[in-house]
GROMACS .gro file of C-alpha atoms in nm:
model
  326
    1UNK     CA    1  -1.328   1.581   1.474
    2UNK     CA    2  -1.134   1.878   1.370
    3UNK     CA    3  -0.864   1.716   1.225
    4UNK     CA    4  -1.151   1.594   0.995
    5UNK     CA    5  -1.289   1.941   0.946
    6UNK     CA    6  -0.927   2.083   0.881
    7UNK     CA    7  -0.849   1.836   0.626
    8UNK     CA    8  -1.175   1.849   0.457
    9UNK     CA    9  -1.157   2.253   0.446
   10UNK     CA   10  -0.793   2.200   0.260
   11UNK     CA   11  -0.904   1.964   0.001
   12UNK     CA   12  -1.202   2.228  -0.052
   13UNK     CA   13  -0.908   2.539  -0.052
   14UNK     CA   14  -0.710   2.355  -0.314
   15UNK     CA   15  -0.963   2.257  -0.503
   16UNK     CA   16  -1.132   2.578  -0.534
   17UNK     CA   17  -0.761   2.738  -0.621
   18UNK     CA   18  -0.676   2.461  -0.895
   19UNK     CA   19  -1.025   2.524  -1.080
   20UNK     CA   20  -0.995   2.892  -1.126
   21UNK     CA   21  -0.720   2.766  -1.372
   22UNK     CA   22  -0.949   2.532  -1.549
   23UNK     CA   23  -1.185   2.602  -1.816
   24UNK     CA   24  -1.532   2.488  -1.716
   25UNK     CA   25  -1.603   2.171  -1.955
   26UNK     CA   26  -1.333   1.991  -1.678
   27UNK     CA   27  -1.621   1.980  -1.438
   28UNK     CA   28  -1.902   1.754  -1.619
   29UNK     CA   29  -2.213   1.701  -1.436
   30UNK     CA   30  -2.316   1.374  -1.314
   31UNK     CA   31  -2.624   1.313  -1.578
   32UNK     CA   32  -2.742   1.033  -1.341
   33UNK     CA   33  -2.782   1.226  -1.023
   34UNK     CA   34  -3.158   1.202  -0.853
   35UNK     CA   35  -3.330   1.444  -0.779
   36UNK     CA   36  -3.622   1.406  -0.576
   37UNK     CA   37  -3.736   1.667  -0.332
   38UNK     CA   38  -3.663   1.998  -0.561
   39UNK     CA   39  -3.654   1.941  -0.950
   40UNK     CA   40  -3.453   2.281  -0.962
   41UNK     CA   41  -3.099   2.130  -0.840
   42UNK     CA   42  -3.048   2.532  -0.744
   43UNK     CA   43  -3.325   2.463  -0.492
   44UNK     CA   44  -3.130   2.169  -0.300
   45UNK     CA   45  -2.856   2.251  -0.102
   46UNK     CA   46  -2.750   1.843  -0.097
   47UNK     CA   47  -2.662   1.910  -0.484
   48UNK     CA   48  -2.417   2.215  -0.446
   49UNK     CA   49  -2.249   2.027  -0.140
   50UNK     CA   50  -2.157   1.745  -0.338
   51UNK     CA   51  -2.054   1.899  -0.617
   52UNK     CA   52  -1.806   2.153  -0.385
   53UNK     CA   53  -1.668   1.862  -0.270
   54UNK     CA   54  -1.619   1.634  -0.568
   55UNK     CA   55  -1.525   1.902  -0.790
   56UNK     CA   56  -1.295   2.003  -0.478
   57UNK     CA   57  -1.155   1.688  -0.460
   58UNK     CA   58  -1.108   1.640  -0.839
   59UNK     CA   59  -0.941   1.950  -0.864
   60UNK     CA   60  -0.674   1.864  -0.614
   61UNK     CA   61  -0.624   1.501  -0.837
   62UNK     CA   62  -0.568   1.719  -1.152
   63UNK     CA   63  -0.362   1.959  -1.026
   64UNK     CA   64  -0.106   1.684  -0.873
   65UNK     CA   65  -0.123   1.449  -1.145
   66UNK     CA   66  -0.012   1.712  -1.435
   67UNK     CA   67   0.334   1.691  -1.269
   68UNK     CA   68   0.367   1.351  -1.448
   69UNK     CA   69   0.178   1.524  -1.787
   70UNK     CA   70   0.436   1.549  -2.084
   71UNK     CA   71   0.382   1.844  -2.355
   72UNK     CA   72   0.322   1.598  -2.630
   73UNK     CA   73   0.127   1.329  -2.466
   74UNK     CA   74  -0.263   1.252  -2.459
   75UNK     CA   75  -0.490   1.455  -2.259
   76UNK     CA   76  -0.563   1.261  -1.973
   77UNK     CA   77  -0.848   1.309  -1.660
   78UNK     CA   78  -0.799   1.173  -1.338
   79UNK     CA   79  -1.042   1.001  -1.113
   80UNK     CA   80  -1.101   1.096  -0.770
   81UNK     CA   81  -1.323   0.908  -0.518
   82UNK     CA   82  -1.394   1.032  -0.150
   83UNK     CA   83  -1.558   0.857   0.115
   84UNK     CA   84  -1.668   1.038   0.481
   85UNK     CA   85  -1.857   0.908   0.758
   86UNK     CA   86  -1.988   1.058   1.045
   87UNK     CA   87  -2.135   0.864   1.321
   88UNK     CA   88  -2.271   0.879   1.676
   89UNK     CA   89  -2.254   0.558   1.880
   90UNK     CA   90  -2.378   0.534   2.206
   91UNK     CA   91  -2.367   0.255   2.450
   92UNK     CA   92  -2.459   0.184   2.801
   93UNK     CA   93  -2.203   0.354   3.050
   94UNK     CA   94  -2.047   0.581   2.803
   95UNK     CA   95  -2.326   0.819   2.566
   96UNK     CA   96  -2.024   1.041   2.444
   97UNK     CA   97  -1.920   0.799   2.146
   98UNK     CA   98  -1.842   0.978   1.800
   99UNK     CA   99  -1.680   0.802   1.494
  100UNK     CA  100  -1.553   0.979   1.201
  101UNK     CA  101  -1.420   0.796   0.925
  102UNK     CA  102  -1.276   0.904   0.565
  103UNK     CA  103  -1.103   0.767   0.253
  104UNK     CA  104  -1.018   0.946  -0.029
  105UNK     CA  105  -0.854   0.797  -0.362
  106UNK     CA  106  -0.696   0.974  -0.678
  107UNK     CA  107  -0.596   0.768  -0.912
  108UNK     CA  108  -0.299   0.906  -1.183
  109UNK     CA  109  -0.347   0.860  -1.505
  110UNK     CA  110  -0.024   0.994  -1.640
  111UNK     CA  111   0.121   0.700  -1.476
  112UNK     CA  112  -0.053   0.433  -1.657
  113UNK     CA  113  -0.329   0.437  -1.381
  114UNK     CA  114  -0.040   0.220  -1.213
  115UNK     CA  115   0.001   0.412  -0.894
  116UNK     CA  116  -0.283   0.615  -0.676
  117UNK     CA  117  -0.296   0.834  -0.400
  118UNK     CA  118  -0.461   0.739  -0.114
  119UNK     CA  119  -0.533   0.943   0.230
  120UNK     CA  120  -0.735   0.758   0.488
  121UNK     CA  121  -0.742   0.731   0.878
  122UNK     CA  122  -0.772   0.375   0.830
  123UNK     CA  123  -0.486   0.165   0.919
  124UNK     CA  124  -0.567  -0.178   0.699
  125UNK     CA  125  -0.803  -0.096   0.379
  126UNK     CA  126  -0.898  -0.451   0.274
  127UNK     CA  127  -1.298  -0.388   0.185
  128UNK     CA  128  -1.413  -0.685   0.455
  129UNK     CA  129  -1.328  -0.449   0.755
  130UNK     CA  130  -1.472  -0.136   0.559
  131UNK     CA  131  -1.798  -0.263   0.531
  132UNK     CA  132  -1.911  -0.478   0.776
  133UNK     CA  133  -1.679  -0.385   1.052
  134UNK     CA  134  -1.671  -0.053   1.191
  135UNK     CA  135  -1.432   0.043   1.485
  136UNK     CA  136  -1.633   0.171   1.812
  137UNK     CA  137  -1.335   0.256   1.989
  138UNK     CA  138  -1.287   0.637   1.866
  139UNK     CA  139  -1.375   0.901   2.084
  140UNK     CA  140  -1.385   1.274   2.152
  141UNK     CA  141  -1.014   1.345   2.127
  142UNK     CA  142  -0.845   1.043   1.984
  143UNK     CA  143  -0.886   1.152   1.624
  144UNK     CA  144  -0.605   1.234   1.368
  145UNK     CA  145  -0.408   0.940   1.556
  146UNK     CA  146  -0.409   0.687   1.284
  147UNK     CA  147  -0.417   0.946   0.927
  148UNK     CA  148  -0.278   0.743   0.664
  149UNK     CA  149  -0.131   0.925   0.331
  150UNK     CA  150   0.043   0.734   0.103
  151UNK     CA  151   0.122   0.692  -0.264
  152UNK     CA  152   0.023   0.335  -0.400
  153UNK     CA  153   0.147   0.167  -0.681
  154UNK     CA  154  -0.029  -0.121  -0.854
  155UNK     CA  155   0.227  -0.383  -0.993
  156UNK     CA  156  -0.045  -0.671  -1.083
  157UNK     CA  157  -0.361  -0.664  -1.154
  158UNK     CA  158  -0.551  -0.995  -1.258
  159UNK     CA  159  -0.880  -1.132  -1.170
  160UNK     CA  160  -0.771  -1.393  -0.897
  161UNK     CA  161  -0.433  -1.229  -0.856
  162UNK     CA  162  -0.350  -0.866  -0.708
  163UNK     CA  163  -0.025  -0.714  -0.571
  164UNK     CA  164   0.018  -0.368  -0.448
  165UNK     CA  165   0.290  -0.229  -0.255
  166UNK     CA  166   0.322   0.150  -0.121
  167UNK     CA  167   0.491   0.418   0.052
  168UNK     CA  168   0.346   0.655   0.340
  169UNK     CA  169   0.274   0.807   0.634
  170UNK     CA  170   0.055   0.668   0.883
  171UNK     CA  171   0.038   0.811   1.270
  172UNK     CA  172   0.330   1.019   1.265
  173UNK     CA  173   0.588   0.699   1.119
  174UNK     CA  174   0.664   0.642   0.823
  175UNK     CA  175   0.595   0.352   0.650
  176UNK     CA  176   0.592   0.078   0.342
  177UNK     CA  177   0.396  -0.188   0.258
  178UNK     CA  178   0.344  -0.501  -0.002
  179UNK     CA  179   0.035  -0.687  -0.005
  180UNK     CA  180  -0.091  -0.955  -0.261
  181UNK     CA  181  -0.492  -1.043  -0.255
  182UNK     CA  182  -0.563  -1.412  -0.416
  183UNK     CA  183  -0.915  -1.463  -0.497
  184UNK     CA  184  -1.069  -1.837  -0.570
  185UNK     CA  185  -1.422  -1.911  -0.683
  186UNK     CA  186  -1.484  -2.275  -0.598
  187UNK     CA  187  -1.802  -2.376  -0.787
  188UNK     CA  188  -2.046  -2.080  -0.838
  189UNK     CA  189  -2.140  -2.014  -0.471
  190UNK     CA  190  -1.820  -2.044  -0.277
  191UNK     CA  191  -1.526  -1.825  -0.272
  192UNK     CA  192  -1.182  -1.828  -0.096
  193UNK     CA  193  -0.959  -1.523  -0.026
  194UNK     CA  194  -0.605  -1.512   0.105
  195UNK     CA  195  -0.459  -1.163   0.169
  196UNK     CA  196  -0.116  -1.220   0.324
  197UNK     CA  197   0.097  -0.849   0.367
  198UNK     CA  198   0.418  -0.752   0.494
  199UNK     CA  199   0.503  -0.406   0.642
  200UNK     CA  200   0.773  -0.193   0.808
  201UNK     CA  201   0.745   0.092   1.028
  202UNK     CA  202   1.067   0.291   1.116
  203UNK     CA  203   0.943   0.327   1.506
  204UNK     CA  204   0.776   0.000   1.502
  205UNK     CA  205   0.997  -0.229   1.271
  206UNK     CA  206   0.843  -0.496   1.060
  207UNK     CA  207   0.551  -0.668   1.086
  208UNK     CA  208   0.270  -0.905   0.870
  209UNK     CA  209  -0.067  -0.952   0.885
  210UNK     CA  210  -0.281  -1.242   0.716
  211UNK     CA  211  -0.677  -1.182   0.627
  212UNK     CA  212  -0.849  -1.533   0.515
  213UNK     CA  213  -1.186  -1.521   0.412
  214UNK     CA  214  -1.478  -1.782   0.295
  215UNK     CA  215  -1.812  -1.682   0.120
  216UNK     CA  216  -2.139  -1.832   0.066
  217UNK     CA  217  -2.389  -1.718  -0.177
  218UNK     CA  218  -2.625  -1.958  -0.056
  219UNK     CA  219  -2.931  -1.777  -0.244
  220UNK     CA  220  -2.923  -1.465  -0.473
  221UNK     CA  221  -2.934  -1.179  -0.274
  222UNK     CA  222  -2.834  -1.398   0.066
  223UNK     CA  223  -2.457  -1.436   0.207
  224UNK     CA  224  -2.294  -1.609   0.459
  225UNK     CA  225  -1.921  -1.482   0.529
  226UNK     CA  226  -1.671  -1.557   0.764
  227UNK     CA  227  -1.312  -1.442   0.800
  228UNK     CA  228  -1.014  -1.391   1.054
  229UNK     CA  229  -0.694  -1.221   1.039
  230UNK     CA  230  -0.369  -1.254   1.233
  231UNK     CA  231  -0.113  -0.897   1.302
  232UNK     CA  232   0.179  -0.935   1.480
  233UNK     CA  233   0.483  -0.672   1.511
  234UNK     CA  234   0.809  -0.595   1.606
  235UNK     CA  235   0.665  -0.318   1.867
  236UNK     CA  236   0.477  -0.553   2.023
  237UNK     CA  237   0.500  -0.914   2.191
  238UNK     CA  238   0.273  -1.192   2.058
  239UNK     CA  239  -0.036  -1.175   1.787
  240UNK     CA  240  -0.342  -0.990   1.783
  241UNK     CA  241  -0.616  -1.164   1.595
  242UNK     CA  242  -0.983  -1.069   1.459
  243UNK     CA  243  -1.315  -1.285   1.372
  244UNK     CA  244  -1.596  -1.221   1.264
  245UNK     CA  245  -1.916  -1.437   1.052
  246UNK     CA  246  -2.182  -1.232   0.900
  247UNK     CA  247  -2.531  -1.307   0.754
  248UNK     CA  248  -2.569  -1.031   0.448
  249UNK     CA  249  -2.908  -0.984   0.322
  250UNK     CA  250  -2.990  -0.748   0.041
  251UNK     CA  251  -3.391  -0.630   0.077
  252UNK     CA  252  -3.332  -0.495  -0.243
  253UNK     CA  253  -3.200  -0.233  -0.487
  254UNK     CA  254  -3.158   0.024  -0.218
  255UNK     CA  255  -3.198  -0.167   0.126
  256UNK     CA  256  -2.949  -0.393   0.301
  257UNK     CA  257  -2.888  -0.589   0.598
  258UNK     CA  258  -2.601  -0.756   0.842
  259UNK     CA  259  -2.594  -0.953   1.120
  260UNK     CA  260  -2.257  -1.037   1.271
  261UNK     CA  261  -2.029  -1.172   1.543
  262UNK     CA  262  -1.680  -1.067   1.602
  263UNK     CA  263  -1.449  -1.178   1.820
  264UNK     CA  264  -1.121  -0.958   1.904
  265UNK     CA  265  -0.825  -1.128   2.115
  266UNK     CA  266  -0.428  -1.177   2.107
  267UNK     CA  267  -0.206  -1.473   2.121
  268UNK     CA  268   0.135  -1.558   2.271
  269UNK     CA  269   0.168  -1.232   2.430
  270UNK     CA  270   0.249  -1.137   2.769
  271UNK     CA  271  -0.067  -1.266   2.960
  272UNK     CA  272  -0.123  -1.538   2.659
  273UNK     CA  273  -0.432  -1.601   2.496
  274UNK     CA  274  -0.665  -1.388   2.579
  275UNK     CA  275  -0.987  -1.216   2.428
  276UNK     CA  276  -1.070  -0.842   2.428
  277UNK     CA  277  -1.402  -0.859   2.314
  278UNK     CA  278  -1.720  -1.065   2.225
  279UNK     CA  279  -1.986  -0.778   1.989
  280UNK     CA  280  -2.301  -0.910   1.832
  281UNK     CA  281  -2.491  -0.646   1.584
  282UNK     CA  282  -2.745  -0.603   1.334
  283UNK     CA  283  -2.682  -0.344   1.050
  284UNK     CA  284  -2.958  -0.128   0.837
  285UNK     CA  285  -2.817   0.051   0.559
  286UNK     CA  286  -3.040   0.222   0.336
  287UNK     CA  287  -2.933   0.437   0.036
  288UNK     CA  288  -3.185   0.732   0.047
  289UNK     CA  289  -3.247   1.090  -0.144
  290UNK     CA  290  -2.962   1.097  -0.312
  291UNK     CA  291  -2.787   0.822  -0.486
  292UNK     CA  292  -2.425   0.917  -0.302
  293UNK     CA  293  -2.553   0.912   0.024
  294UNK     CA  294  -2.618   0.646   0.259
  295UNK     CA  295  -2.806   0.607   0.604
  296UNK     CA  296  -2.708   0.334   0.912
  297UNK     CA  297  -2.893   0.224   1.244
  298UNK     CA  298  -2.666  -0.067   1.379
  299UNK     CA  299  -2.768  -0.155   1.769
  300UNK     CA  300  -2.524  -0.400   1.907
  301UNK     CA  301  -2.414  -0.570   2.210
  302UNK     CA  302  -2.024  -0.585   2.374
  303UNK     CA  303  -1.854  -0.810   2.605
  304UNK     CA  304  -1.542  -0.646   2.667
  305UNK     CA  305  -1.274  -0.744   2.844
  306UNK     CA  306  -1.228  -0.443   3.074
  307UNK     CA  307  -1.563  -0.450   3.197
  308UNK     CA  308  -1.525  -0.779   3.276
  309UNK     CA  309  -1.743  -0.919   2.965
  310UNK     CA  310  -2.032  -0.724   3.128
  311UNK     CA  311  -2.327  -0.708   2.859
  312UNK     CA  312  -2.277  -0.328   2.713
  313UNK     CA  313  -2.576  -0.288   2.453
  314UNK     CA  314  -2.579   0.066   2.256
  315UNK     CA  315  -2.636   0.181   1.895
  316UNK     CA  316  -2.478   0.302   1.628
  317UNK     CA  317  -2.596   0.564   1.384
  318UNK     CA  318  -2.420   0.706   1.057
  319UNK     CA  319  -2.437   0.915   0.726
  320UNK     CA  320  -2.172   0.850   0.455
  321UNK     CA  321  -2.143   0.993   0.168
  322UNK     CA  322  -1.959   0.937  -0.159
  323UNK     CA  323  -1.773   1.203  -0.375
  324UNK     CA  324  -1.649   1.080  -0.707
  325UNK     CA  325  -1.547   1.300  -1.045
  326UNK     CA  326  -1.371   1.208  -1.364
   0.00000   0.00000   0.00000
């Protein structure tokens, strides 16, 4: 947790630095932002926090991407987006259970919006895993582990095809990375993804790791999806796979729901095949007050493997926000 507050005070210190150099117009109000409690946005609190830390977060993106600016080229504004999550999740045996999650993305114009930065302290950022599959394993102590910071570059990007590769830090090692995302609607209520991705670590050595993925829009707002990925690595022996199938219902405009089972195990490793855990969960999301900022109550159910797949029910419950500026 203070890894998180560390980092987020930088991007705030920068920020604040880079805008004393920039006239005012750079900053342009989001026109579409509710208000609902106060009609005086002075009154609100919410509304100067977000705008501290988008404008923060903005000015960081424009400071770093006018090294690429030339004297005679176009006046160009970059786009930052930051994601943080916060979350307490108690469960039966063990009530001390925080999770802190965060993503932020500046993309470079001056580079033909070809390459991005991206800091994260999430390992794999294919969007199945961000949103319906949250990590319950991070506790008091273990965060800053797994920070991610690397510079992305995008070398094709099509409607069914996508390849990205990048270069980074992640956990101490650094690292690069090439991954290609293949999208296939079959019909208009079925749809296939295949994200294969190859990576090498200079502790760990190389590795790969496979994400396929079926949908079912079986009904407008109604979604059936099921998906499983394979990693394997040179720093360890055997494969360590991931399953999950969700039922996604959206109540409506600002109201969601999620009901899933996933299944974590390995493969061909030392003791075999083996599963690490069974967890069943239902998800509430609600988007509430503010149009950036979202609410979750998720109670679940875990069968782990070092309890001896001992029923371990708790709950999860989370604020996230979203900071975005261009």
């Amino acid at each position: 947790m203070r890894f998180i507050q560390w980092f987020i005070f930088l991007i705030i210190y920068i920020g604040s630095a880079v805008a004393e150099e920039q006239p005012e117009e750079a900053y342009i109000e989001d026109v579409n932002e509710t208000i609902i409690i106060h009609p005086n946005p002075e009154d609100d609190w919410l509304f100067g926090f977000h705008d501290v830390i988008s404008d923060s977060v903005f000015g960081t993106a424009k400071w770093f991407d006018s090294f690429f600016a030339t004297e005679d080229g176009e006046d160009l504004s970059p786009e930052s987006l930051a994601r943080i999550r916060l979350g307490w999740e108690p469960r039966a045996r063990d009530l001390d259970v925080f999770s802190q999650k965060f993503r932020v993305r500046i993309k470079l114009p001056y580079l033909a919006d070809r390459a991005d930065l991206m800091f994260s302290d999430e390992v794999d950022d294919d969007n199945v895993e961000q949103q319906f599959d949250n990590d319950k394993s991070l506790t008091n102590g273990e965060d800053g582990d797994s920070f991610t910071a690397a510079i992305r570059f995008i070398n094709l990007d099509q409607i069914e095809e996508y390849v990205d590769s990048r270069i980074g830090i992640s956990g101490g090692d650094i690292f690069s990375k090439v991954r290609v995302k293949l999208t296939s609607d079959v019909g208009t209520n079925h749809r296939v993804k295949f994200y294969p991705s190859i990576f090498y670590y200079i502790d760990d050595g190389f590795g790969s790791r496979v994400l396929l993925e079926y949908d079912y829009n079986y009904a407008a707002d109604k979604q059936f999806k099921t998906n499983i990925s394979w990693r394997n690595s040179e720093a360890y022996t055997g494969q360590r796979w991931r399953s999950g199938l969700y039922h996604l219902h959206r109540l409506d405009r600002f109201r969601a729901t999620s009901l899933g089972l996933v299944v974590r195990g390995e493969s061909k490793g030392e003791r075999g095949f083996l599963i690490d855990s069974y967890t069943l969960s239902f998800r509430y999301r609600v988007n509430a007050y503010r149009n950036w900022l979202f609410f979750e109550a998720e109670p679940f159910v875990e069968w782990p493997e070092e309890e001896d797949y001992k029923a371990t029910p708790g709950i999860a419950l989370r604020v996230e926000g979203y900071f975005q500026r261009n």
